[in-house]
mmCIF file of C-alpha atoms in Angstrom:
data_model
loop_
_atom_site.group_PDB
_atom_site.id
_atom_site.type_symbol
_atom_site.label_atom_id
_atom_site.label_comp_id
_atom_site.label_asym_id
_atom_site.label_seq_id
_atom_site.Cartn_x
_atom_site.Cartn_y
_atom_site.Cartn_z
ATOM 1 C CA MET R 1 -143.213 62.268 236.227
ATOM 2 C CA THR R 2 -144.003 60.742 233.433
ATOM 3 C CA VAL R 3 -145.576 57.520 233.455
ATOM 4 C CA LEU R 4 -144.984 55.560 230.357
ATOM 5 C CA ALA R 5 -146.578 52.376 231.482
ATOM 6 C CA SER R 6 -147.268 50.210 234.426
ATOM 7 C CA GLY R 7 -148.598 46.820 234.774
ATOM 8 C CA SER R 8 -147.265 43.091 234.647
ATOM 9 C CA LYS R 9 -146.498 43.594 230.402
ATOM 10 C CA GLY R 10 -144.330 46.651 231.203
ATOM 11 C CA ASN R 11 -143.035 49.309 232.983
ATOM 12 C CA SER R 12 -141.184 52.631 232.162
ATOM 13 C CA THR R 13 -141.037 55.927 233.859
ATOM 14 C CA VAL R 14 -139.297 59.531 233.154
ATOM 15 C CA ILE R 15 -138.560 61.328 235.562
ATOM 16 C CA SER R 16 -137.028 64.812 235.039
ATOM 17 C CA SER R 17 -135.396 68.214 236.333
ATOM 18 C CA SER R 18 -135.058 70.726 234.352
ATOM 19 C CA ARG R 19 -131.339 69.959 233.984
ATOM 20 C CA THR R 20 -131.592 66.298 233.593
ATOM 21 C CA ARG R 21 -133.958 63.601 232.457
ATOM 22 C CA VAL R 22 -133.698 59.937 233.402
ATOM 23 C CA LEU R 23 -135.778 57.057 232.274
ATOM 24 C CA VAL R 24 -136.609 54.440 235.274
ATOM 25 C CA ASP R 25 -136.576 50.915 234.007
ATOM 26 C CA ALA R 26 -137.176 49.773 230.254
ATOM 27 C CA GLY R 27 -139.802 47.491 230.350
ATOM 28 C CA LEU R 28 -141.374 47.662 227.086
ATOM 29 C CA SER R 29 -139.897 47.134 223.537
ATOM 30 C CA CYS R 30 -137.998 49.659 222.420
ATOM 31 C CA ARG R 31 -140.157 50.885 219.263
ATOM 32 C CA GLU R 32 -142.824 51.211 222.111
ATOM 33 C CA ILE R 33 -141.011 53.341 224.473
ATOM 34 C CA LEU R 34 -140.338 56.091 222.138
ATOM 35 C CA LYS R 35 -143.872 56.034 220.922
ATOM 36 C CA ARG R 36 -145.395 56.452 224.226
ATOM 37 C CA MET R 37 -142.378 59.091 225.049
ATOM 38 C CA ALA R 38 -143.220 60.719 221.915
ATOM 39 C CA LEU R 39 -147.305 60.804 222.819
ATOM 40 C CA ALA R 40 -146.044 61.983 226.254
ATOM 41 C CA GLY R 41 -144.102 64.610 225.458
ATOM 42 C CA GLU R 42 -141.157 63.660 226.235
ATOM 43 C CA ASP R 43 -137.544 63.790 224.017
ATOM 44 C CA PRO R 44 -135.761 60.936 223.681
ATOM 45 C CA ALA R 45 -132.624 62.612 223.045
ATOM 46 C CA THR R 46 -132.626 64.530 226.250
ATOM 47 C CA LEU R 47 -132.356 61.606 228.229
ATOM 48 C CA ASP R 48 -129.627 61.037 229.854
ATOM 49 C CA ALA R 49 -129.842 57.450 231.538
ATOM 50 C CA ILE R 50 -131.714 54.970 232.238
ATOM 51 C CA LEU R 51 -132.069 53.439 235.441
ATOM 52 C CA ILE R 52 -133.407 50.012 236.339
ATOM 53 C CA THR R 53 -135.060 48.732 239.537
ATOM 54 C CA HIS R 54 -134.489 44.954 239.160
ATOM 55 C CA GLU R 55 -134.105 42.812 236.664
ATOM 56 C CA HIS R 56 -137.202 40.702 235.716
ATOM 57 C CA ILE R 57 -138.064 41.386 232.334
ATOM 58 C CA ASP R 58 -141.208 43.394 232.542
ATOM 59 C CA HIS R 59 -138.964 45.806 233.405
ATOM 60 C CA VAL R 60 -135.624 45.572 231.150
ATOM 61 C CA SER R 61 -137.420 44.288 228.070
ATOM 62 C CA GLY R 62 -136.359 46.792 225.415
ATOM 63 C CA LEU R 63 -133.592 47.788 227.747
ATOM 64 C CA ALA R 64 -130.384 46.602 225.455
ATOM 65 C CA VAL R 65 -131.524 47.498 222.436
ATOM 66 C CA LEU R 66 -132.939 51.206 223.836
ATOM 67 C CA ALA R 67 -129.411 51.686 225.080
ATOM 68 C CA ARG R 68 -127.575 51.454 222.249
ATOM 69 C CA ARG R 69 -130.308 53.655 220.111
ATOM 70 C CA LEU R 70 -129.568 56.305 222.727
ATOM 71 C CA ASN R 71 -125.949 56.141 223.651
ATOM 72 C CA ILE R 72 -126.878 56.496 227.278
ATOM 73 C CA PRO R 73 -125.469 54.834 230.528
ATOM 74 C CA VAL R 74 -127.452 52.058 232.362
ATOM 75 C CA TYR R 75 -127.723 52.260 236.349
ATOM 76 C CA PHE R 76 -127.927 49.134 238.089
ATOM 77 C CA THR R 77 -126.953 47.413 241.603
ATOM 78 C CA GLU R 78 -124.199 45.275 240.625
ATOM 79 C CA PRO R 79 -126.245 41.665 241.078
ATOM 80 C CA THR R 80 -128.228 42.923 239.169
ATOM 81 C CA HIS R 81 -126.151 43.710 235.853
ATOM 82 C CA ARG R 82 -125.119 40.389 236.173
ATOM 83 C CA ALA R 83 -128.384 38.759 236.640
ATOM 84 C CA TRP R 84 -129.447 40.487 233.377
ATOM 85 C CA VAL R 85 -126.417 39.811 231.669
ATOM 86 C CA ARG R 86 -126.573 35.695 232.580
ATOM 87 C CA MET R 87 -131.232 36.528 231.436
ATOM 88 C CA VAL R 88 -130.343 38.079 228.097
ATOM 89 C CA THR R 89 -127.006 36.153 227.079
ATOM 90 C CA PRO R 90 -127.498 32.731 224.847
ATOM 91 C CA ARG R 91 -126.423 29.800 226.573
ATOM 92 C CA THR R 92 -123.348 27.922 225.075
ATOM 93 C CA THR R 93 -122.744 24.039 223.738
ATOM 94 C CA MET R 94 -119.307 24.718 224.336
ATOM 95 C CA THR R 95 -116.892 24.615 226.862
ATOM 96 C CA TYR R 96 -113.987 26.615 228.466
ATOM 97 C CA ALA R 97 -111.828 23.126 228.049
ATOM 98 C CA LYS R 98 -112.366 22.767 224.630
ATOM 99 C CA TRP R 99 -113.263 26.483 223.337
ATOM 100 C CA LEU R 100 -108.932 26.257 224.362
ATOM 101 C CA ASP R 101 -108.524 23.671 223.209
ATOM 102 C CA HIS R 102 -109.511 24.923 219.999
ATOM 103 C CA ILE R 103 -107.803 27.807 219.643
ATOM 104 C CA GLN R 104 -104.528 25.941 219.856
ATOM 105 C CA GLN R 105 -105.379 23.507 217.042
ATOM 106 C CA GLU R 106 -106.115 26.773 215.242
ATOM 107 C CA LYS R 107 -102.934 28.635 216.301
ATOM 108 C CA GLU R 108 -100.555 24.930 215.262
ATOM 109 C CA ALA R 109 -102.661 25.492 211.869
ATOM 110 C CA ARG R 110 -101.744 28.712 211.098
ATOM 111 C CA ALA R 111 -97.824 27.806 212.013
ATOM 112 C CA ALA R 112 -97.938 24.678 209.742
ATOM 113 C CA ALA R 113 -99.138 27.023 207.249
ATOM 114 C CA VAL R 114 -96.473 30.331 207.565
ATOM 115 C CA ALA R 115 -94.258 27.275 207.430
ATOM 116 C CA GLN R 116 -95.165 25.852 204.409
ATOM 117 C CA GLY R 117 -94.966 29.468 203.178
ATOM 118 C CA THR R 118 -98.901 29.876 202.698
ATOM 119 C CA SER R 119 -101.121 32.481 204.052
ATOM 120 C CA GLY R 120 -102.243 32.047 207.742
ATOM 121 C CA VAL R 121 -105.701 34.206 206.550
ATOM 122 C CA GLU R 122 -106.767 31.733 204.547
ATOM 123 C CA ASN R 123 -107.180 28.975 207.683
ATOM 124 C CA ASP R 124 -108.725 31.566 208.895
ATOM 125 C CA THR R 125 -111.725 32.390 206.455
ATOM 126 C CA ASN R 126 -111.131 28.326 205.615
ATOM 127 C CA PRO R 127 -115.324 26.998 205.023
ATOM 128 C CA ASP R 128 -114.782 23.801 206.743
ATOM 129 C CA ALA R 129 -112.503 25.288 210.249
ATOM 130 C CA PRO R 130 -114.944 24.752 213.153
ATOM 131 C CA ARG R 131 -116.477 27.242 215.132
ATOM 132 C CA PRO R 132 -117.485 27.755 218.539
ATOM 133 C CA ALA R 133 -120.917 27.574 219.745
ATOM 134 C CA PHE R 134 -120.431 30.870 221.618
ATOM 135 C CA GLU R 135 -120.045 33.077 218.221
ATOM 136 C CA ASP R 136 -123.739 33.658 218.309
ATOM 137 C CA VAL R 137 -122.867 36.328 220.742
ATOM 138 C CA GLY R 138 -120.233 38.474 218.420
ATOM 139 C CA SER R 139 -117.726 36.714 218.566
ATOM 140 C CA THR R 140 -115.535 33.854 216.571
ATOM 141 C CA ALA R 141 -112.625 31.765 217.279
ATOM 142 C CA ALA R 142 -110.202 33.748 215.782
ATOM 143 C CA ASP R 143 -111.505 37.109 217.431
ATOM 144 C CA THR R 144 -110.339 36.127 220.975
ATOM 145 C CA THR R 145 -110.557 39.938 222.197
ATOM 146 C CA GLN R 146 -114.659 39.299 222.058
ATOM 147 C CA ALA R 147 -115.608 43.059 220.505
ATOM 148 C CA PRO R 148 -119.168 44.110 221.118
ATOM 149 C CA ILE R 149 -120.929 44.617 218.081
ATOM 150 C CA SER R 150 -123.273 47.717 218.968
ATOM 151 C CA LEU R 151 -126.587 47.753 216.610
ATOM 152 C CA GLU R 152 -127.262 49.873 214.023
ATOM 153 C CA ALA R 153 -128.982 52.914 215.468
ATOM 154 C CA ALA R 154 -132.392 52.196 215.487
ATOM 155 C CA CYS R 155 -134.899 49.908 217.079
ATOM 156 C CA ASP R 156 -134.428 47.070 214.700
ATOM 157 C CA PRO R 157 -131.410 45.161 215.065
ATOM 158 C CA ALA R 158 -128.482 45.157 211.752
ATOM 159 C CA PRO R 159 -129.922 42.081 209.468
ATOM 160 C CA ALA R 160 -126.054 41.735 208.806
ATOM 161 C CA THR R 161 -124.641 41.502 211.518
ATOM 162 C CA LYS R 162 -124.463 39.319 215.115
ATOM 163 C CA SER R 163 -125.273 41.211 217.907
ATOM 164 C CA ASN R 164 -123.707 41.099 221.872
ATOM 165 C CA PRO R 165 -127.252 41.530 223.494
ATOM 166 C CA ALA R 166 -125.861 41.808 226.592
ATOM 167 C CA HIS R 167 -123.350 44.798 225.783
ATOM 168 C CA LEU R 168 -124.518 48.844 226.684
ATOM 169 C CA PRO R 169 -123.219 51.978 226.034
ATOM 170 C CA ALA R 170 -122.176 52.092 229.506
ATOM 171 C CA VAL R 171 -122.890 51.183 232.502
ATOM 172 C CA GLU R 172 -122.333 52.912 236.439
ATOM 173 C CA TYR R 173 -122.722 50.778 239.652
ATOM 174 C CA PHE R 174 -124.799 52.047 242.601
ATOM 175 C CA HIS R 175 -125.803 50.137 246.089
ATOM 176 C CA SER R 176 -128.853 50.620 247.313
ATOM 177 C CA GLY R 177 -129.117 52.959 250.726
ATOM 178 C CA THR R 178 -126.059 55.451 249.041
ATOM 179 C CA SER R 179 -126.782 58.238 247.179
ATOM 180 C CA PHE R 180 -125.780 59.563 243.697
ATOM 181 C CA SER R 181 -126.402 61.694 241.274
ATOM 182 C CA ILE R 182 -126.956 62.227 237.777
ATOM 183 C CA GLY R 183 -126.469 66.088 236.516
ATOM 184 C CA ASP R 184 -128.361 67.484 239.469
ATOM 185 C CA LEU R 185 -130.877 64.837 239.704
ATOM 186 C CA ASP R 186 -129.905 63.620 243.099
ATOM 187 C CA ILE R 187 -131.087 60.245 243.537
ATOM 188 C CA THR R 188 -131.417 57.788 246.558
ATOM 189 C CA PRO R 189 -131.775 53.923 246.194
ATOM 190 C CA PHE R 190 -133.788 52.112 249.336
ATOM 191 C CA THR R 191 -134.154 48.318 248.733
ATOM 192 C CA ILE R 192 -137.563 46.752 248.400
ATOM 193 C CA PRO R 193 -139.269 42.971 249.086
ATOM 194 C CA HIS R 194 -139.566 41.182 245.595
ATOM 195 C CA ASP R 195 -138.687 38.079 244.272
ATOM 196 C CA ALA R 196 -135.255 39.644 242.505
ATOM 197 C CA VAL R 197 -131.651 39.318 242.791
ATOM 198 C CA ASP R 198 -131.656 42.752 244.103
ATOM 199 C CA PRO R 199 -134.295 44.705 243.702
ATOM 200 C CA CYS R 200 -134.748 48.837 245.046
ATOM 201 C CA GLY R 201 -136.844 51.635 244.596
ATOM 202 C CA PHE R 202 -135.644 55.327 244.206
ATOM 203 C CA VAL R 203 -136.089 59.137 245.526
ATOM 204 C CA PHE R 204 -135.398 61.361 243.273
ATOM 205 C CA SER R 205 -134.662 65.367 244.573
ATOM 206 C CA ALA R 206 -134.301 68.361 242.678
ATOM 207 C CA GLU R 207 -134.876 72.511 243.309
ATOM 208 C CA GLY R 208 -136.549 71.735 246.657
ATOM 209 C CA ILE R 209 -138.679 68.456 244.598
ATOM 210 C CA ARG R 210 -139.427 65.153 245.849
ATOM 211 C CA MET R 211 -140.084 62.417 243.843
ATOM 212 C CA ALA R 212 -140.393 58.698 244.414
ATOM 213 C CA VAL R 213 -140.883 54.946 242.527
ATOM 214 C CA ALA R 214 -141.646 51.984 244.583
ATOM 215 C CA THR R 215 -143.360 49.378 243.348
ATOM 216 C CA ASP R 216 -142.724 45.624 242.595
ATOM 217 C CA LEU R 217 -142.341 44.883 246.544
ATOM 218 C CA GLY R 218 -143.915 42.429 248.831
ATOM 219 C CA TYR R 219 -144.992 44.744 252.252
ATOM 220 C CA MET R 220 -144.105 47.713 253.351
ATOM 221 C CA PRO R 221 -140.529 47.743 255.613
ATOM 222 C CA PRO R 222 -139.843 50.336 257.743
ATOM 223 C CA ASN R 223 -136.748 51.325 255.349
ATOM 224 C CA VAL R 224 -138.744 52.145 252.712
ATOM 225 C CA LYS R 225 -141.560 53.721 254.996
ATOM 226 C CA ALA R 226 -139.022 56.138 256.044
ATOM 227 C CA ALA R 227 -138.163 56.842 252.440
ATOM 228 C CA LEU R 228 -141.089 57.746 251.343
ATOM 229 C CA LYS R 229 -141.249 60.749 253.704
ATOM 230 C CA ARG R 230 -141.768 64.283 252.316
ATOM 231 C CA ILE R 231 -142.345 63.439 249.162
ATOM 232 C CA ASP R 232 -144.097 65.424 246.418
ATOM 233 C CA ALA R 233 -144.993 63.223 243.717
ATOM 234 C CA LEU R 234 -145.276 59.246 244.242
ATOM 235 C CA LEU R 235 -145.474 56.561 242.383
ATOM 236 C CA LEU R 236 -146.896 53.521 244.614
ATOM 237 C CA GLU R 237 -147.408 50.102 243.960
ATOM 238 C CA SER R 238 -150.891 48.630 244.435
ATOM 239 C CA ASN R 239 -151.250 45.997 242.322
ATOM 240 C CA HIS R 240 -154.467 43.306 243.363
ATOM 241 C CA ASP R 241 -157.994 43.128 244.952
ATOM 242 C CA LEU R 242 -157.096 40.598 247.449
ATOM 243 C CA GLU R 243 -160.325 38.987 246.310
ATOM 244 C CA MET R 244 -160.388 38.641 242.886
ATOM 245 C CA LEU R 245 -156.538 36.792 243.067
ATOM 246 C CA ARG R 246 -158.279 34.469 245.261
ATOM 247 C CA ASP R 247 -160.987 33.888 242.594
ATOM 248 C CA GLY R 248 -159.229 34.708 239.698
ATOM 249 C CA PRO R 249 -157.181 32.661 236.921
ATOM 250 C CA TYR R 250 -153.920 32.546 237.848
ATOM 251 C CA PRO R 251 -152.686 29.299 239.678
ATOM 252 C CA TRP R 252 -152.206 28.681 242.795
ATOM 253 C CA SER R 253 -148.001 29.305 242.653
ATOM 254 C CA VAL R 254 -148.854 32.032 240.836
ATOM 255 C CA LYS R 255 -151.075 33.338 243.436
ATOM 256 C CA GLN R 256 -149.109 32.204 246.595
ATOM 257 C CA ARG R 257 -145.922 34.482 244.718
ATOM 258 C CA VAL R 258 -148.096 37.762 244.376
ATOM 259 C CA LEU R 259 -149.250 37.623 247.875
ATOM 260 C CA SER R 260 -146.401 36.458 249.753
ATOM 261 C CA ARG R 261 -143.929 39.017 251.381
ATOM 262 C CA VAL R 262 -141.666 39.170 247.865
ATOM 263 C CA GLY R 263 -144.683 39.491 245.576
ATOM 264 C CA HIS R 264 -147.338 42.270 245.412
ATOM 265 C CA LEU R 265 -148.963 44.854 247.772
ATOM 266 C CA SER R 266 -152.567 44.401 247.538
ATOM 267 C CA ASN R 267 -155.123 47.682 247.485
ATOM 268 C CA HIS R 268 -155.608 46.566 250.880
ATOM 269 C CA ALA R 269 -151.624 47.002 251.645
ATOM 270 C CA THR R 270 -151.602 49.883 250.054
ATOM 271 C CA ALA R 271 -154.296 51.708 251.929
ATOM 272 C CA GLU R 272 -153.052 50.895 255.206
ATOM 273 C CA PHE R 273 -149.556 52.214 254.141
ATOM 274 C CA LEU R 274 -151.514 55.401 253.092
ATOM 275 C CA SER R 275 -153.785 55.511 256.474
ATOM 276 C CA ASN R 276 -151.202 54.369 259.059
ATOM 277 C CA ASP R 277 -147.503 55.351 257.714
ATOM 278 C CA TYR R 278 -147.876 57.877 255.027
ATOM 279 C CA ASP R 279 -146.835 61.814 256.248
ATOM 280 C CA GLY R 280 -149.047 63.236 253.529
ATOM 281 C CA GLY R 281 -146.644 64.995 251.659
ATOM 282 C CA ALA R 282 -147.371 64.395 248.641
ATOM 283 C CA SER R 283 -149.327 66.593 245.646
ATOM 284 C CA TYR R 284 -150.032 63.751 243.826
ATOM 285 C CA ILE R 285 -150.046 59.405 244.716
ATOM 286 C CA VAL R 286 -149.789 57.960 240.868
ATOM 287 C CA LEU R 287 -151.434 53.345 241.892
ATOM 288 C CA GLY R 288 -149.045 51.884 239.124
ATOM 289 C CA HIS R 289 -148.652 47.855 238.596
ATOM 290 C CA LEU R 290 -152.237 47.492 238.532
ATOM 291 C CA SER R 291 -152.780 44.017 237.845
ATOM 292 C CA GLU R 292 -155.174 43.407 234.490
ATOM 293 C CA SER R 293 -156.598 40.133 235.223
ATOM 294 C CA ASN R 294 -157.154 40.783 239.533
ATOM 295 C CA ASN R 295 -157.671 44.458 239.639
ATOM 296 C CA ALA R 296 -160.028 46.701 238.352
ATOM 297 C CA PRO R 297 -158.392 50.463 238.759
ATOM 298 C CA GLU R 298 -161.580 51.941 240.523
ATOM 299 C CA LEU R 299 -161.729 49.159 243.283
ATOM 300 C CA ALA R 300 -157.284 49.993 243.802
ATOM 301 C CA ARG R 301 -158.784 54.232 243.819
ATOM 302 C CA ILE R 302 -161.545 53.825 246.210
ATOM 303 C CA ALA R 303 -158.999 51.441 249.069
ATOM 304 C CA ALA R 304 -156.445 54.644 248.377
ATOM 305 C CA GLU R 305 -159.545 57.436 248.817
ATOM 306 C CA GLN R 306 -160.953 56.317 252.134
ATOM 307 C CA ALA R 307 -157.696 55.149 253.548
ATOM 308 C CA LEU R 308 -156.961 59.086 253.187
ATOM 309 C CA ALA R 309 -160.425 60.510 254.041
ATOM 310 C CA ASN R 310 -159.847 59.022 257.422
ATOM 311 C CA HIS R 311 -156.981 61.497 257.645
ATOM 312 C CA PRO R 312 -158.875 65.306 256.659
ATOM 313 C CA LYS R 313 -155.585 66.873 255.807
ATOM 314 C CA LEU R 314 -154.559 64.530 253.914
ATOM 315 C CA LEU R 315 -157.673 65.426 251.212
ATOM 316 C CA GLY R 316 -155.530 67.912 248.821
ATOM 317 C CA ASN R 317 -153.784 64.815 248.234
ATOM 318 C CA ARG R 318 -155.095 64.319 244.164
ATOM 319 C CA ILE R 319 -154.985 59.955 243.034
ATOM 320 C CA LEU R 320 -154.048 59.685 239.907
ATOM 321 C CA LEU R 321 -153.448 55.972 237.958
ATOM 322 C CA ALA R 322 -151.148 54.639 236.158
ATOM 323 C CA MET R 323 -152.063 52.484 233.433
ATOM 324 C CA GLN R 324 -150.505 49.799 231.416
ATOM 325 C CA SER R 325 -151.830 50.827 226.950
ATOM 326 C CA THR R 326 -151.024 54.504 228.034
ATOM 327 C CA PRO R 327 -148.798 56.719 228.366
ATOM 328 C CA LEU R 328 -150.019 59.032 232.216
ATOM 329 C CA GLU R 329 -150.072 62.902 231.734
ATOM 330 C CA PRO R 330 -146.713 64.163 232.536
ATOM 331 C CA ILE R 331 -146.743 65.314 236.500
ATOM 332 C CA THR R 332 -145.292 68.893 236.993
ATOM 333 C CA ILE R 333 -144.364 70.524 240.151
#
């Protein structure tokens, strides 16, 4: 497990076995993800897929460019994929009925040109011919197939072409609660309570080792507690200190959202889980998604360590802190 970044400004983690390597979320820019991977000694060319937990921007901001750059598939739940496509696709100003009318007019114009013995191609290239508003997503009225335009093999978009922002090399769907495999990684997604369309966490299994990613959840429901049994390395949310959040700079509406059952886990909630429901199986517990405004790393660490101190048998667990600005040293088990 290599946590490249964790926090409200972007999240991304590499999970790998000896033969398979996947990226969980792409919440930084393509260029920054590649930079972080280089710093952590991870080779982007070896990534087999990208998995998305949910469609919030701090988990998908670099997704399309990175997937096209590396030419690898992206795994979503279907509702999350649909929500992401809606989010990244520019709104159009032409209705479908008007577009059909425009297509009919072009057909009639071409037919008239042929009847007069001229080339219909000239009409297609007439600079005065009207164009549909959704031309900016990679199609024109004369191109009804709307073939996607890929970015060039770099993190910068091709300057001379307009790209389809929702185009991906390949899309695979999974369902929370139903396991699937990528290479020799067995992956079990589980539903988490968060204010997204269909958010999930993941348990990864390979070669007798189990790792889990569980962030962006408002509380710890029974299905999440069950999923996090017998885990060897756990990335777990410890988002905010309750007092810092209540006294902090966020508007009250945002504070209510964070504190809600579809918001984020506090240090206290994470400590309660570690004290009451955690089975102690992990060699490493990585505290992630720490708020830069409403938490302090040492507060999160102390709360977790105190929770484990109530169970002497759990003291062998190593507590690590995932940061927003720098990648964490790779965890190898």
